[in-house]
Every structure is written in structure tokens, then in C-alpha cells.
Amino acid sequence: MASNLWTEDQFSCSVCLELLKDPVTIPCGHSYCMGCIKNCWDQTDHTGVYSCPQCRKTFTPRPDLGRNTMLAEVVAKLKKTGLNPCPAKSYAGPGDVPCDFCTGRKFKAVKSCLTCLASYCETHVKPHSEVTPLKRHKLINAIGNLEQKLCAQHQRVLEVFCRTDQTCICLLCTQDEHRSHDTVSAEAERSVKQKQLGETQTELQQRIQERLKDVEDLKQTVKSLKRSACIEIKESEKNFTELIRSIEKIRTEVIQLIGANEKAAVNQAEGRIKKLEQEIAELRRRNAELKQLSETEDHIHFLQNFQSLCAPPKAGDLPSVTVNTGISLGAVRKAVSKLKDHIEDFCKGELVKITKTVNETAVCTLGSRSSDRHLTVNEVAVYSLQAPEPRNRAEFLKYSCQLTLDPNTANRILCLSEGNRKVTLRGETQRYPRHPERFESWAQVLCREGLSVTRCYWEIECSGGWASIGVTYKGISRKGGDRSCILGFNDKSWSLDCSGSSYTALHNKKHTAITAPRSPRIGVYLDFNAGTLSFYGVSDTMTLLHRFQTTFTEPLYPGFGLYYDSSVTICQLN
């Protein structure tokens, strides 16, 4: 018969194990699907050496592929007559157990015999169902590594379980070193273990259901949190809009008040000027008449007009005018400035309360059932919902914030400039007014802005000798010469000291020396919720100098300390 004149190796592709499609024959004589051999060789283009997947013969350069017309016609006829080779799924592929009795190309095994310790394809397993002695053999679905079913010492089948040593053994082992041990058949132990396995599965399924419920509850809580947050944001925006509107109203009223007073004063002054100019004109007219009279040669005319022209001004005609040259609305400016400071301080205090309230809002619980711990909004942000930390400068700049130095905190030997963004240490004393927040003994200054809740990033340029860059709670000591007033020398502040060739990280008097190349620009990244404060050397790449990890409980104020002839500038990032 025609089907006996060919084998699958002649008409199937050894790459895809399917009947040849667009067959091509390469120089070594083996045939493949056009697409299969092209894909194989395309993957080795970079080496310039091409080989046959079967015989491994190499070719250089890459052979041209031409369709084998004769082979294609034969394959087409075979398809029409239905004489296809065995389907590819019958052959053992990667991950399959091959038949131990197939020669040449092996078929996939369907059964393994624990007595013969061999695996068989559909054809070679048939004797186990037809030959009486083989029918007593134990067949299981095909498995690999049958040698693991043999006793390493006696090379006998493992069919007994030693409960004493918790291991599988053969029958000879029960008469040897396991003689006095508690042994049972593998089948008996399997039934016991199967019951335990069922109990474990039941427990796992129960825990899975509990966790699925926890996940669903947490998802619902997150949805509720998002809805609630959306509502609160809208309400907060509404309240802040009304607050801003109220402040704008006060601003408008103050400006109108100043304008009204200005207009009234100007009108009064202009009216007085007009009267004075009229008086000057009248006096000039009389002076001209007197001059004309004094120059006349007619004695009679002189005497007749003298009395009327030389009469002194009537009482009240020449009122005195006192001009206030020191007029100023400075008191108004001070009142407005005091109002601004009062509102800022009040808002900062209230922000701390709001932050604490938001952070203590419980979302779910963590821990065992017996000792659950609340997971707050703040912890949710830290543990699960937090965006990844920036990896390059462009990502850091997304969190850039505007900072300005607070003149009320600056030591008197510090000079602020460039719109309160630069501070320089000078020998002469500046004429700053007295203020309770001013650093008295140490050359330090803080920023106006208190940072909390959100992520913030800013950059600093240092020049000169030594400078300290850090953050602090508002309650840092400002008075006296004690070192506890210095940034990093107390539990309220964290700092990075930058000298000519080294860095030192400080917190609560603890020093950490840092070895890193000198960078003229330092980037500071604060993640308030995560409790991290990081300092970076800024260049083409961001070099991490030091990271503090803690829990921040109050708004943080950026601050700077200077020494010798040094200056610090807060960089404009927008």
C-alpha cells in the first residue's frame, strides 16, 4: 500500500512537526517548511553562520531558498488521499514524557508502569491490557523520572511508607534498617495523607474565601474613600473659594478705603492750592498797581489813590498754611502685614490639625484576627497606593515647590536678596526689627512655607565655605548660644552639612559622614507621608547623598545655616 512506502520523516517538518508547507530542500538534503527554516535562520543573522536543524551542517553564506516543486506535489496528493502522517500531537515534545520503547523519533507516552518502571505510548502500552501477566502491573498516567520510584539502596520499587522516618521505602528496607519502625503500605498512608490534604484544602479554600471577601470589602472601602475624598475636595474647594472671596473682599475694601482717603486728601489739597493761586494772582495785581502808582509823576493822582492801594489785607484774607511733609500710610501697611501673618499662622496651625485628622482615618485593618491594627489613610498611601519614587530629575521636578526665605527668622548677620531667595553671610549687622522667631546667635534662616502631606522637591545652590541645608519643625529653639538651636543638633530638625570636599548628615546630634563627589547644586526631596527626606547631588544624573527615614508629625520648614564667606540660593525651577 502507498502508506507503507513513506515515513513521517519524509513529509513532515522537523521544526513544526507538521506536514510540510511550501517545502524547501537545503544543501544538506533535509526539507523544511519555507517559513520554519526562514525563521530559524533569521534568528542567527547576526552570526553569519547558518546550520541545518537536523544534521547541524553549517553554511556560509546563507543559502537561497527555492520551493521544492516535486515534494510539494507529493505532499498535496497525500493530503487529497488522506494519507497524512501521524498527527504532530503524538510525538513527544518539550515537557512531554517520551515512550521508552519507540525507536528513532519517539511518541508521547500515555501511561507509565510502576512495575516495569517504563513509560509507553498508545501502541506499546497495549500488551499491558492483552498479556495476562502484564495485566497485574500498576499503570498510571505518564510521569517522568521513574528512577525516583526505586529504592536507592536495593533498586526495588518503593511501595512502603515508614512513618518513623517519614520516607518511602521498599519491602527489603522493612527487613533491614526499618525493621522496628512503624511502616504501612504506601496506599494506606496515602489515604491518611489524602484526608489531611482534604482538610488542608478545605482550610485553604476557606481562607481564600475570607481573603476574597477582604479584597472585595477593601475595594468597596477604597471606592467609598474615593467618593468621600471627591466630596471633601469639592467642599474644601468651595470653602477655600469662599475664604479667598472673603479675603479678596477685605482686600478690595482696604484698597477702596485707602483710595477714598487719598481722593479726599487730594481734593482738600487741590482746593487749598486753587485758593492760594487766586490769592497770589490778586497780590500780584495789587503789586503791579502799586508799582505803577510809585512811578507816576502826577502828585495829585498819587495822593488820591495811595490810601486805597496801600491799605493792608483784611483780617483772615491771608490764613496760614501748614504742610505735613511726613505724610504716610505706613500704619495701614503694618496693619495689613500683621493681618497676613496672623492668617498664615492660623492656617498653618489648622493644617496640622486637618492633617492629623485625615491621617488617622481608618481604612482597614492589618494583623491577625486576634490583634487587628487599623490601617490609616496615611499608611494606605505609604504601603499600597503610593506612586513610585522619582527616578530622574524630570520626575523630581514634577513635585517642585516655590520657597521664600522668612526675614523674621534671619539672624542679623545674614543678608537676604533676590526676592528673599538668596542668603549671604556678611560681617555687618543688618537692621532687622526684633521678632520672637529670629535666630539670635546662630547664622540661620528658615523659609516661610511649612510643608506637609504632599511630596515636595526643591534645589539649592551653595557657594563659598560651609553651609547647612535642612528642614525643621517650627518649634526649634531660636534663643541663646546653645548648640541645640543648630539644624540637625536636636530631635526637631534634619540637615545635610556641605563643606568644601565632604558631606555630613545630622539629626539629633548624630553625625553620618558621606563620601561623594562635590556638587554645586543639591536637590532636596520630601515625601511627608512616607516619612522620607532625601538629599541628591544634581547633575546629568541624580546622585543620592543621604536619606532620612522617620515619621513626621508636624509641618516642616526648610532652613539654612551659613559659616564663613558663604551664600545659599533657592533655585527657580519653573
XYZ file of C-alpha atoms in Angstrom:
574
model
C 0.000 0.000 0.000
C 1.072 3.546 -0.656
C 1.035 4.368 3.026
C 3.787 1.831 3.638
C 6.150 3.424 1.075
C 6.927 6.523 3.119
C 7.527 7.612 6.688
C 6.593 10.777 8.504
C 10.244 11.900 8.421
C 9.994 12.274 4.661
C 6.981 14.574 4.573
C 6.880 16.355 7.948
C 8.899 19.371 9.034
C 11.202 18.573 11.947
C 10.778 22.151 13.218
C 6.982 22.459 13.493
C 6.299 18.650 13.318
C 3.512 19.353 10.807
C 3.063 18.205 7.224
C 5.368 20.278 5.003
C 4.026 23.626 3.837
C 5.787 25.271 0.852
C 8.602 22.681 1.185
C 12.179 23.723 0.515
C 15.273 21.493 0.476
C 18.530 22.950 1.808
C 22.032 21.927 0.531
C 22.425 19.062 3.037
C 19.309 17.368 1.642
C 16.861 17.914 4.520
C 13.498 19.511 3.815
C 11.538 22.077 5.832
C 8.586 24.410 5.585
C 9.686 27.630 3.911
C 8.508 29.713 6.862
C 10.088 27.468 9.510
C 13.627 27.451 8.072
C 13.460 31.187 7.329
C 12.510 31.918 10.942
C 15.341 29.706 12.203
C 17.924 31.440 10.041
C 16.548 34.941 10.681
C 17.378 34.435 14.363
C 21.032 33.685 13.548
C 21.545 36.511 11.024
C 23.851 38.326 13.437
C 26.353 35.397 13.440
C 26.512 34.905 9.667
C 26.607 31.112 10.106
C 23.527 29.064 9.196
C 23.009 25.386 10.123
C 20.576 22.546 9.454
C 18.306 21.947 12.491
C 18.668 18.161 11.996
C 22.250 17.347 10.949
C 23.767 20.660 12.166
C 25.752 21.096 8.959
C 26.702 24.770 8.572
C 26.504 27.017 5.518
C 28.169 30.317 4.713
C 26.813 32.463 3.157
C 23.098 31.973 3.764
C 21.716 29.588 1.098
C 18.991 30.820 -1.204
C 15.708 29.026 -0.586
C 13.726 27.699 -3.519
C 10.428 25.846 -3.375
C 10.779 22.076 -3.920
C 8.024 21.697 -6.507
C 8.166 17.896 -6.733
C 7.964 17.465 -2.948
C 5.157 19.995 -2.783
C 3.156 17.999 -5.380
C 3.654 14.748 -3.465
C 2.517 16.365 -0.213
C -0.520 17.821 -1.996
C -1.514 14.382 -3.349
C -1.076 12.839 0.087
C -3.398 15.430 1.542
C -6.039 14.671 -1.106
C -5.893 10.904 -0.486
C -5.964 11.427 3.298
C -2.706 9.570 3.783
C -1.266 12.044 6.287
C 1.466 11.056 8.662
C 0.605 10.633 12.322
C -0.537 13.908 13.849
C 2.130 16.014 15.480
C 0.494 15.764 18.860
C 1.503 12.056 19.001
C 5.192 12.974 19.079
C 6.924 13.788 22.335
C 7.709 17.441 22.555
C 9.252 19.633 25.255
C 7.634 18.853 28.603
C 6.171 15.527 27.383
C 7.177 12.058 28.623
C 8.639 10.054 25.670
C 7.840 6.390 25.102
C 10.726 4.205 26.303
C 10.081 1.564 23.616
C 9.874 3.783 20.497
C 12.920 3.781 18.253
C 14.051 6.808 16.302
C 11.614 9.635 16.763
C 9.689 8.888 19.965
C 5.954 9.196 20.509
C 4.421 10.755 23.565
C 3.850 8.303 26.420
C 0.305 7.972 27.754
C 0.929 5.532 30.616
C 3.752 4.640 32.995
C 4.090 1.208 34.611
C 5.223 1.226 38.235
C 6.177 -2.447 37.937
C 8.221 -2.178 34.751
C 9.326 1.359 35.621
C 8.842 2.361 31.997
C 6.565 4.683 30.039
C 4.586 3.629 26.965
C 2.841 5.294 24.015
C -0.636 4.198 22.903
C 0.836 1.433 20.753
C 3.397 -0.014 23.155
C 1.091 0.057 26.175
C -1.385 -2.370 24.558
C 0.387 -5.565 25.836
C -0.406 -4.450 29.391
C -4.085 -4.882 28.616
C -3.703 -8.011 26.451
C -0.991 -10.142 28.137
C -2.199 -11.779 31.354
C 0.994 -11.353 33.472
C 1.205 -7.698 32.466
C -2.403 -7.031 33.413
C -1.408 -7.254 37.062
C 1.043 -4.329 36.651
C 0.031 -0.945 38.054
C -0.428 1.631 35.302
C -0.695 5.370 35.977
C -0.801 8.424 33.760
C 2.582 9.037 32.201
C 5.126 10.578 34.558
C 8.826 11.290 34.199
C 11.774 10.400 36.412
C 10.612 6.867 37.149
C 14.029 6.149 38.653
C 12.883 8.161 41.638
C 10.359 5.377 42.323
C 13.253 2.937 43.024
C 14.961 2.414 46.357
C 18.462 3.834 46.039
C 19.901 1.025 48.201
C 18.088 -2.076 46.876
C 16.917 -0.880 43.429
C 13.444 -2.177 44.265
C 10.130 -0.392 43.784
C 9.140 1.950 46.605
C 5.798 0.661 47.919
C 6.021 1.055 51.715
C 5.945 4.215 53.854
C 7.972 4.487 57.073
C 6.072 6.711 59.485
C 9.022 6.757 61.872
C 11.362 8.350 59.322
C 8.574 9.859 57.168
C 10.017 8.407 53.961
C 9.126 5.911 51.211
C 10.982 2.572 51.291
C 10.935 -0.827 49.526
C 9.986 -4.193 51.033
C 13.620 -5.150 51.647
C 14.058 -1.978 53.719
C 11.344 -3.245 56.118
C 13.547 -6.248 56.871
C 16.683 -4.200 57.231
C 17.234 -0.786 58.894
C 13.478 -0.068 59.130
C 12.641 -3.406 60.759
C 11.458 -1.947 64.088
C 9.873 1.127 62.561
C 6.209 1.905 62.126
C 5.578 1.028 58.469
C 2.434 0.829 56.353
C 1.709 0.387 52.669
C 2.038 3.461 50.512
C -1.649 3.136 49.650
C -2.689 3.145 53.329
C -0.516 6.139 54.119
C -1.837 7.892 51.029
C -5.406 7.506 52.313
C -4.394 9.081 55.641
C -2.464 11.849 53.975
C -5.283 12.298 51.465
C -7.651 13.026 54.342
C -5.167 15.535 55.808
C -4.771 17.034 52.356
C -8.537 17.390 52.084
C -8.662 19.156 55.444
C -5.832 21.462 54.391
C -7.581 22.178 51.099
C -10.797 22.967 52.940
C -8.931 25.334 55.245
C -7.145 26.975 52.314
C -10.391 27.371 50.411
C -11.963 28.907 53.484
C -9.049 31.321 53.826
C -9.249 32.089 50.112
C -12.929 32.946 50.511
C -12.130 35.086 53.552
C -9.368 36.887 51.647
C -11.619 37.329 48.623
C -14.187 38.903 50.919
C -11.463 41.070 52.458
C -10.378 42.135 48.967
C -13.952 42.916 47.973
C -14.569 44.813 51.217
C -11.336 46.749 50.739
C -12.252 47.560 47.131
C -15.619 48.836 48.304
C -13.894 50.823 51.051
C -11.469 52.314 48.517
C -14.410 53.245 46.272
C -16.151 54.797 49.247
C -12.932 56.573 50.206
C -12.581 57.948 46.676
C -16.180 59.153 46.662
C -15.751 60.666 50.106
C -12.443 62.268 49.131
C -14.052 63.696 45.983
C -16.881 65.190 48.048
C -14.466 66.552 50.640
C -12.242 68.051 47.943
C -15.234 69.794 46.376
C -16.434 71.047 49.757
C -12.911 72.143 50.697
C -12.534 73.923 47.362
C -15.881 75.608 47.986
C -14.828 76.698 51.485
C -11.426 77.884 50.300
C -13.066 79.720 47.403
C -15.358 81.482 49.871
C -12.367 82.193 52.122
C -10.415 83.601 49.176
C -13.503 85.610 48.178
C -13.706 87.000 51.721
C -10.023 87.900 51.676
C -10.481 89.474 48.233
C -13.414 91.463 49.638
C -11.280 92.688 52.529
C -8.511 93.482 50.051
C -10.937 95.457 47.900
C -12.354 97.315 50.918
C -8.879 98.214 52.184
C -7.800 99.420 48.742
C -11.040 101.391 48.347
C -10.582 102.867 51.825
C -7.047 103.950 51.012
C -8.234 105.295 47.663
C -11.133 107.192 49.230
C -8.841 108.761 51.828
C -6.371 109.599 49.112
C -9.083 111.247 46.998
C -10.441 113.249 49.933
C -6.981 114.427 50.934
C -6.076 115.270 47.336
C -9.357 117.170 46.808
C -8.763 119.123 50.002
C -5.199 119.928 48.988
C -6.210 120.872 45.428
C -8.947 123.184 46.783
C -6.397 124.874 49.045
C -3.970 125.160 46.109
C -6.654 126.808 43.983
C -7.420 129.393 46.694
C -3.729 130.097 47.220
C -3.188 130.560 43.475
C -6.150 133.009 43.357
C -4.675 134.901 46.302
C -1.268 135.025 44.623
C -2.880 136.439 41.460
C -4.680 139.146 43.480
C -1.491 140.079 45.326
C 0.419 140.267 42.042
C -2.304 142.561 40.594
C -2.120 144.932 43.591
C 1.684 144.844 43.463
C 1.536 145.898 39.794
C -0.831 148.755 40.659
C 1.447 149.899 43.474
C 4.441 149.818 41.159
C 2.541 151.846 38.569
C 1.495 154.350 41.269
C 5.052 154.680 42.539
C 6.275 155.576 39.055
C 3.603 158.270 38.284
C 4.723 161.972 38.102
C 1.249 163.266 38.902
C 1.377 164.155 42.574
C -2.346 164.720 42.848
C -3.106 161.292 41.271
C -0.572 159.621 43.599
C -2.124 161.156 46.716
C -5.708 160.409 45.623
C -5.035 156.625 45.084
C -2.441 155.996 47.760
C -4.940 155.430 50.547
C -6.938 152.750 48.688
C -3.982 150.893 47.164
C -1.772 150.773 50.279
C -4.479 149.535 52.660
C -3.294 146.290 54.442
C -5.153 142.945 53.735
C -8.265 142.337 55.769
C -8.032 140.018 58.732
C -8.428 136.395 57.582
C -7.582 137.174 53.987
C -4.125 135.671 54.443
C -4.619 132.469 56.534
C -1.546 130.478 57.495
C -0.930 127.138 55.712
C 0.881 124.268 57.470
C 2.113 121.463 55.151
C 2.640 117.920 56.562
C 5.748 116.778 54.689
C 5.901 113.416 56.515
C 2.514 112.154 55.403
C 2.450 108.284 55.123
C 0.060 105.322 55.211
C 2.675 103.067 56.794
C 0.347 102.263 59.676
C -2.096 100.768 57.205
C 0.673 98.669 55.671
C 1.706 97.392 59.100
C -1.889 96.525 59.940
C -2.294 94.583 56.674
C 1.055 92.810 57.215
C 0.019 91.866 60.741
C -3.284 90.510 59.407
C -1.377 88.436 56.803
C 0.952 86.955 59.436
C -1.975 86.192 61.705
C -3.894 84.395 58.924
C -0.774 82.432 57.871
C -0.041 81.284 61.415
C -3.670 80.362 61.972
C -3.827 78.400 58.704
C -0.590 76.543 59.480
C -1.913 75.523 62.885
C -5.229 74.402 61.452
C -3.430 72.485 58.670
C -1.631 70.406 61.299
C -4.979 69.521 62.884
C -6.519 68.706 59.495
C -3.508 66.559 58.545
C -3.710 64.627 61.796
C -7.451 64.051 61.339
C -7.026 62.837 57.748
C -4.068 60.585 58.579
C -5.916 58.935 61.469
C -8.914 57.989 59.321
C -9.033 54.166 59.412
C -9.467 52.412 56.073
C -8.997 48.746 57.021
C -7.152 46.523 59.498
C -3.867 44.653 59.381
C -2.607 41.801 61.527
C -4.064 38.640 62.992
C -7.755 38.274 63.775
C -6.971 38.452 67.461
C -4.895 41.631 67.294
C -6.031 43.746 64.360
C -4.355 47.074 63.734
C -6.034 49.951 61.943
C -4.558 50.950 58.590
C -4.930 54.711 58.199
C -5.230 56.822 55.083
C -1.622 57.839 55.582
C -0.468 54.193 55.784
C -2.532 53.241 52.757
C -0.632 55.889 50.824
C 2.680 54.567 52.139
C 2.057 50.836 51.763
C -0.182 50.369 48.753
C -1.425 53.406 46.878
C 1.711 55.447 46.761
C 3.200 56.389 43.412
C 6.767 55.154 42.842
C 9.615 57.398 43.920
C 11.027 59.588 41.134
C 13.911 58.042 39.201
C 15.323 61.033 37.307
C 15.389 64.817 37.570
C 12.444 65.272 35.205
C 10.273 63.182 37.541
C 11.552 65.044 40.624
C 10.665 68.379 39.000
C 7.003 67.319 38.894
C 6.985 67.909 42.663
C 8.889 71.237 42.634
C 7.627 73.867 45.079
C 8.212 77.608 45.463
C 10.108 78.656 48.609
C 10.954 82.100 50.012
C 13.134 82.995 52.967
C 11.414 84.495 56.012
C 13.155 87.749 57.079
C 11.594 87.433 60.541
C 13.744 84.337 61.226
C 17.060 85.531 59.727
C 19.994 86.128 62.053
C 21.110 89.781 61.860
C 24.431 88.929 60.172
C 22.567 87.353 57.244
C 21.624 89.432 54.220
C 18.610 88.384 52.114
C 18.387 89.285 48.424
C 16.923 88.262 45.050
C 13.371 88.440 46.280
C 14.212 86.609 49.535
C 15.572 83.592 47.639
C 19.285 84.155 48.427
C 21.004 84.477 51.787
C 24.606 85.621 52.300
C 26.701 85.736 55.459
C 28.122 89.237 55.919
C 30.179 90.816 58.663
C 27.973 93.871 59.136
C 24.770 93.650 61.142
C 21.501 94.076 59.255
C 18.812 96.373 60.662
C 16.122 93.740 61.170
C 13.372 94.555 63.701
C 13.015 92.494 66.845
C 10.967 89.331 66.318
C 10.357 86.256 68.519
C 11.128 83.847 65.647
C 14.566 85.320 64.830
C 17.702 83.209 65.389
C 19.738 85.261 67.853
C 23.140 83.538 68.000
C 23.436 81.172 65.042
C 23.606 82.298 61.391
C 20.428 80.530 60.296
C 17.218 81.370 58.443
C 14.007 79.463 57.698
C 11.551 79.612 54.806
C 8.046 80.987 55.151
C 6.404 77.842 53.791
C 5.517 74.904 56.040
C 5.499 71.609 54.086
C 3.238 68.665 54.937
C 1.055 65.913 53.398
C 2.283 66.193 49.817
C 5.582 65.421 48.104
C 7.884 68.405 47.633
C 11.164 68.968 45.791
C 13.498 71.963 45.715
C 17.094 72.670 44.681
C 19.778 74.696 46.406
C 22.998 76.230 45.095
C 25.790 76.728 47.643
C 28.887 78.843 47.222
C 31.753 79.837 49.484
C 32.741 77.832 52.546
C 30.356 75.815 54.694
C 26.562 75.662 54.516
C 23.853 73.571 56.132
C 20.672 72.565 54.251
C 17.788 71.068 56.195
C 14.228 71.091 57.448
C 12.802 71.654 60.924
C 9.628 71.820 62.934
C 8.579 75.347 63.824
C 9.313 74.716 67.491
C 13.109 74.686 67.082
C 14.811 76.885 69.689
C 15.885 80.337 68.432
C 17.354 81.964 71.553
C 20.747 81.698 73.207
C 24.029 80.230 72.036
C 23.266 76.602 72.890
C 24.044 74.143 70.055
C 20.514 72.741 70.319
C 19.441 75.716 68.195
C 21.502 74.419 65.245
C 19.838 72.475 62.421
C 20.472 68.762 62.950
C 21.515 69.114 66.622
C 18.046 68.361 68.025
C 15.130 65.977 67.515
C 13.145 68.625 65.634
C 15.407 69.019 62.603
C 17.305 67.094 59.895
C 20.162 68.559 57.859
C 22.956 67.967 55.368
C 26.166 69.933 56.050
C 28.131 70.796 52.898
C 31.791 71.746 53.238
C 34.407 72.153 50.545
C 35.003 68.443 49.969
C 32.604 66.431 52.116
C 29.043 66.000 53.352
C 27.660 65.160 56.782
C 24.063 64.175 57.592
C 22.815 65.191 61.040
C 19.778 64.541 63.226
C 19.550 64.863 66.999
C 23.356 65.341 67.218
C 24.018 62.080 65.348
C 26.571 62.544 62.544
C 26.814 60.421 59.392
C 29.822 61.095 57.172
C 29.154 60.837 53.429
C 31.706 60.203 50.696
C 30.513 61.606 47.362
C 31.743 63.964 44.629
C 31.187 67.640 45.337
C 28.043 69.009 43.670
C 27.367 72.761 43.468
C 23.613 72.095 43.380
C 21.751 69.979 45.958
C 18.249 68.564 45.379
C 16.005 68.005 48.407
C 13.053 65.588 48.114
C 10.492 65.360 50.910
C 7.802 62.673 50.998
C 5.937 63.717 54.136
C 3.528 60.755 54.208
C 6.259 58.167 53.633
C 8.479 59.853 56.239
C 11.472 60.245 53.915
C 13.788 63.212 53.435
C 16.372 62.684 50.670
C 19.328 64.786 49.528
C 20.700 64.420 45.991
C 23.704 65.728 44.107
C 22.180 67.264 40.971
C 23.976 66.791 37.630
C 23.202 64.788 34.497
C 22.153 62.066 36.925
C 20.686 62.292 40.422
C 23.207 61.010 43.000
C 21.617 60.061 46.323
C 23.743 61.510 49.119
C 21.619 60.551 52.125
C 18.055 59.599 53.033
C 16.417 60.068 56.428
C 13.571 57.649 57.256
C 11.258 58.645 60.094
C 7.674 59.708 60.870
C 6.921 63.403 60.503
C 4.267 64.765 62.871
C 4.282 68.498 62.069
C 4.766 70.741 59.026
C 8.438 71.068 58.077
C 10.129 74.383 57.324
C 13.180 74.346 55.015
C 16.110 76.134 56.623
C 19.757 77.032 56.055
C 22.824 77.686 58.168
C 25.902 79.575 56.909
C 29.503 79.943 58.003
C 32.481 81.992 56.839
C 32.020 83.747 53.470
C 29.202 81.576 52.101
C 25.807 82.004 50.451
C 22.809 79.820 49.624
C 20.332 80.364 46.784
C 16.934 78.706 46.350
C 16.804 77.834 42.639
C 13.915 78.797 40.389
C 12.599 75.514 38.927
C 9.585 76.788 36.950
